[in-house]
mmCIF file of C-alpha atoms in Angstrom:
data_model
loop_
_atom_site.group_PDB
_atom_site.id
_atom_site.type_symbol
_atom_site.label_atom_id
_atom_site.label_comp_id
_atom_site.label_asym_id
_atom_site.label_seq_id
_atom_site.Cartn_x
_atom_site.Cartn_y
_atom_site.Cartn_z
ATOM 1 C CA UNK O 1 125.275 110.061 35.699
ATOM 2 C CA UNK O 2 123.134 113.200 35.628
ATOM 3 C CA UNK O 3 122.835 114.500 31.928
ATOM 4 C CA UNK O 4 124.240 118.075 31.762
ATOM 5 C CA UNK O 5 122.947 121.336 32.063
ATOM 6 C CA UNK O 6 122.946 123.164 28.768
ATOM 7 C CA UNK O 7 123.720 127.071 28.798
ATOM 8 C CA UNK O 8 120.294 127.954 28.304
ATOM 9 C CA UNK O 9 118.864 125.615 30.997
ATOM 10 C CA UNK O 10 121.521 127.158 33.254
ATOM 11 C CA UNK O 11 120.933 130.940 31.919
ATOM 12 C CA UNK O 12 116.916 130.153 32.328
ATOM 13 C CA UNK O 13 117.075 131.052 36.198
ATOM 14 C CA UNK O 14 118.241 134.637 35.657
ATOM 15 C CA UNK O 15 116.503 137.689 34.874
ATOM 16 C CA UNK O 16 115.547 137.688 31.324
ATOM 17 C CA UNK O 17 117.930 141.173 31.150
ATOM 18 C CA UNK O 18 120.601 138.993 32.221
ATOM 19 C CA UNK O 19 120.001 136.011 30.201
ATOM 20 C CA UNK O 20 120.321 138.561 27.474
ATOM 21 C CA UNK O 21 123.564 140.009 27.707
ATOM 22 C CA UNK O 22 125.192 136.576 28.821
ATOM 23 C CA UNK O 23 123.912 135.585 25.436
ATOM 24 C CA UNK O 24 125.428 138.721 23.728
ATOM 25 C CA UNK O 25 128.904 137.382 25.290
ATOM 26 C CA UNK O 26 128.199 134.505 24.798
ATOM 27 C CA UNK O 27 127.787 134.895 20.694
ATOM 28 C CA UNK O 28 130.930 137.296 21.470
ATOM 29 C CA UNK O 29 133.258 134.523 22.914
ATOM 30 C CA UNK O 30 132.092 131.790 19.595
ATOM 31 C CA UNK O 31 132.378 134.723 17.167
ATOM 32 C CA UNK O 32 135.985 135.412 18.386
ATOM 33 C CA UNK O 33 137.263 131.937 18.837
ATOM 34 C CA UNK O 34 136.074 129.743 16.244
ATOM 35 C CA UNK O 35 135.248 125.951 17.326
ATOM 36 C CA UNK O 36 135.582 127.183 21.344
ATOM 37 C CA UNK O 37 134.166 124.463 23.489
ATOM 38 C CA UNK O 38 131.079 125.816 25.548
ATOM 39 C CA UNK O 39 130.187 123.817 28.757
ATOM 40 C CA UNK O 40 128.487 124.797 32.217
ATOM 41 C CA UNK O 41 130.427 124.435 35.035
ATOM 42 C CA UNK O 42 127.465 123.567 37.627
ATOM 43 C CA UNK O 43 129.795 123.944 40.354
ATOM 44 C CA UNK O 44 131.624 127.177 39.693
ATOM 45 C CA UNK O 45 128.101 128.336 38.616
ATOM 46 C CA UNK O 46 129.350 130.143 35.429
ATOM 47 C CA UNK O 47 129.974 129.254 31.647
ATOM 48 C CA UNK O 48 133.119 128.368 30.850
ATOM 49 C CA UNK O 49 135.149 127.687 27.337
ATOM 50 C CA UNK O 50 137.950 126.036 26.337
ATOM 51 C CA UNK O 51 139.901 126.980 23.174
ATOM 52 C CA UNK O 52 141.292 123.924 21.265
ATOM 53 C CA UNK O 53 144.209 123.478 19.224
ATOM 54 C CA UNK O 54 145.055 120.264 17.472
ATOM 55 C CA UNK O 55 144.763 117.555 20.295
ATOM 56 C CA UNK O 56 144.757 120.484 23.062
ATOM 57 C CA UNK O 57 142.301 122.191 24.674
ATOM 58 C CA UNK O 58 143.120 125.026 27.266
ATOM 59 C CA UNK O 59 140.278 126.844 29.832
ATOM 60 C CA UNK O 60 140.709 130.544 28.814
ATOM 61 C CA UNK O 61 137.896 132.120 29.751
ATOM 62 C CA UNK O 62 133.909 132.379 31.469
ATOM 63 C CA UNK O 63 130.788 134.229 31.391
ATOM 64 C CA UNK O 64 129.140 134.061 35.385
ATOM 65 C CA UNK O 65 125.732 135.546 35.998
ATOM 66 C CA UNK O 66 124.510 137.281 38.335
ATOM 67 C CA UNK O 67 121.081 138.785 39.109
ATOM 68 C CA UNK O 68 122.421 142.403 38.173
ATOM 69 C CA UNK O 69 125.240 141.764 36.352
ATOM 70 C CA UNK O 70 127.216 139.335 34.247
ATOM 71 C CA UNK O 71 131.043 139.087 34.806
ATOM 72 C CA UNK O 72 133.494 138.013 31.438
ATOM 73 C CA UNK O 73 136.422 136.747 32.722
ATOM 74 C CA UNK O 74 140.199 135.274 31.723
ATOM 75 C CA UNK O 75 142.006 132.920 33.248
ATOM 76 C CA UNK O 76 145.263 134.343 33.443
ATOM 77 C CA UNK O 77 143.910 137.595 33.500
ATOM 78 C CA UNK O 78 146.285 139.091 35.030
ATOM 79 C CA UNK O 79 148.901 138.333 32.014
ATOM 80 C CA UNK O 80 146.090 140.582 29.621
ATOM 81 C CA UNK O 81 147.433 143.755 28.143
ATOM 82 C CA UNK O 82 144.940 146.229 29.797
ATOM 83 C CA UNK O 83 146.238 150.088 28.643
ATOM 84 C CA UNK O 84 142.812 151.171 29.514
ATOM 85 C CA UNK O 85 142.641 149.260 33.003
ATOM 86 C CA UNK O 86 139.126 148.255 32.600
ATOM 87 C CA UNK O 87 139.983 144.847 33.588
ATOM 88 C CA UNK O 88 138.968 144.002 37.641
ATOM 89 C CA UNK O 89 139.950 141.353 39.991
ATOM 90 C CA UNK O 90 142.799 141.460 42.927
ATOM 91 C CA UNK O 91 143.404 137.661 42.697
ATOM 92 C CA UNK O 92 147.004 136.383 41.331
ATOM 93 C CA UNK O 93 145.530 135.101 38.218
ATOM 94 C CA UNK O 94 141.839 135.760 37.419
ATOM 95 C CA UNK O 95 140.593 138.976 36.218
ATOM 96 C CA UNK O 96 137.311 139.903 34.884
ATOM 97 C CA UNK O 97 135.231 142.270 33.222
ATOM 98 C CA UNK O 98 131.863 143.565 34.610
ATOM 99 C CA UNK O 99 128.483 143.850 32.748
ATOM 100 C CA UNK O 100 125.116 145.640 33.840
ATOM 101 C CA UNK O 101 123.858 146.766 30.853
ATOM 102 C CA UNK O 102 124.244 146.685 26.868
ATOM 103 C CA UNK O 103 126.152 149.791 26.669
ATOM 104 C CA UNK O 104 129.105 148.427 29.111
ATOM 105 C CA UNK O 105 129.768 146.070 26.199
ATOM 106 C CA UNK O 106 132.797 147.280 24.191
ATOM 107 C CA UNK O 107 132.914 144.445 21.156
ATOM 108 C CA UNK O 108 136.127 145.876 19.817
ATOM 109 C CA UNK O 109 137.834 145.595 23.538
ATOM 110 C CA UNK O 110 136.347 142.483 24.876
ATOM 111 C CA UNK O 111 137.122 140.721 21.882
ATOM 112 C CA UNK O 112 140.781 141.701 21.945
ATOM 113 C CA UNK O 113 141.052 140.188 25.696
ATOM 114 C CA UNK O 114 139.094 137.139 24.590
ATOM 115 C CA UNK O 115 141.329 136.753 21.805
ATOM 116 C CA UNK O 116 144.234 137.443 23.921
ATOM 117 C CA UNK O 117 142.927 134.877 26.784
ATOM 118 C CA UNK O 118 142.980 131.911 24.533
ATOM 119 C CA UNK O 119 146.228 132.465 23.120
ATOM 120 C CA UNK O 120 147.827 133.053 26.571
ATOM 121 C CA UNK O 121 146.106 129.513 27.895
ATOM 122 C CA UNK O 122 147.163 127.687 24.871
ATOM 123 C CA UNK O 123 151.001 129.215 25.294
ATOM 124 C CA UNK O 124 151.103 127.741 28.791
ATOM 125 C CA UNK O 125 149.353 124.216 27.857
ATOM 126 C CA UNK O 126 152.791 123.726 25.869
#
């Protein structure tokens, strides 16, 4: 069985700009939720994290790389309050938000939806 790929061997192949601000959401995502599980998701080729609660654990949310941007997204994004609509996505569920630079990262908002995310996927584990 291979052994697997931690976030920073997985972040490692972007552009060190990138690498950067998934790390900033990264920090974001633990901050927010403590004890969040943290795993790569080779095939999905993003980070993903599960928020736990007592014996549960429930996928709420990911941070997915690109070359020129990094997208945060929720699950059941589509259930997120979003006054502002700065959430994208057209899907039935997923919804995500986009970042190209430092500045397009609202701590204050994107902590809020992360919040949000987790306590949405736990709600529907029951």
């Amino acid at each position: 069985m291979p052994a697997k790929t931690s976030p920073e061997e997985f972040l490692s192949t972007f552009p060190p700009e990138m690498q950067e601000l998934a790390n900033e959401l990264r920090s974001l995502v633990k901050e927010t939720i403590p004890n969040v599980k943290e795993a790569v998701y080779s095939g999905w080729k993003l980070i993903g994290y599960r928020v736990k609660k007592g014996r549960k654990d429930a996928y709420f949310c990911f941070i997915a790389p690109f070359p020129n941007r990094i997208m945060l997204g929720f699950e059941y994004g589509i259930q997120l309050f979003d006054p502002n609509l700065g959430l994208e996505g057209d899907g039935t569920q997923v919804r995500y938000l986009t970042v190209r630079e430092k500045d397009d990262i609202d701590s204050e908002s994107f902590r809020a939806f992360i919040l949000e995310a987790a306590q949405i996927a736990l709600q529907r584990k029951t």
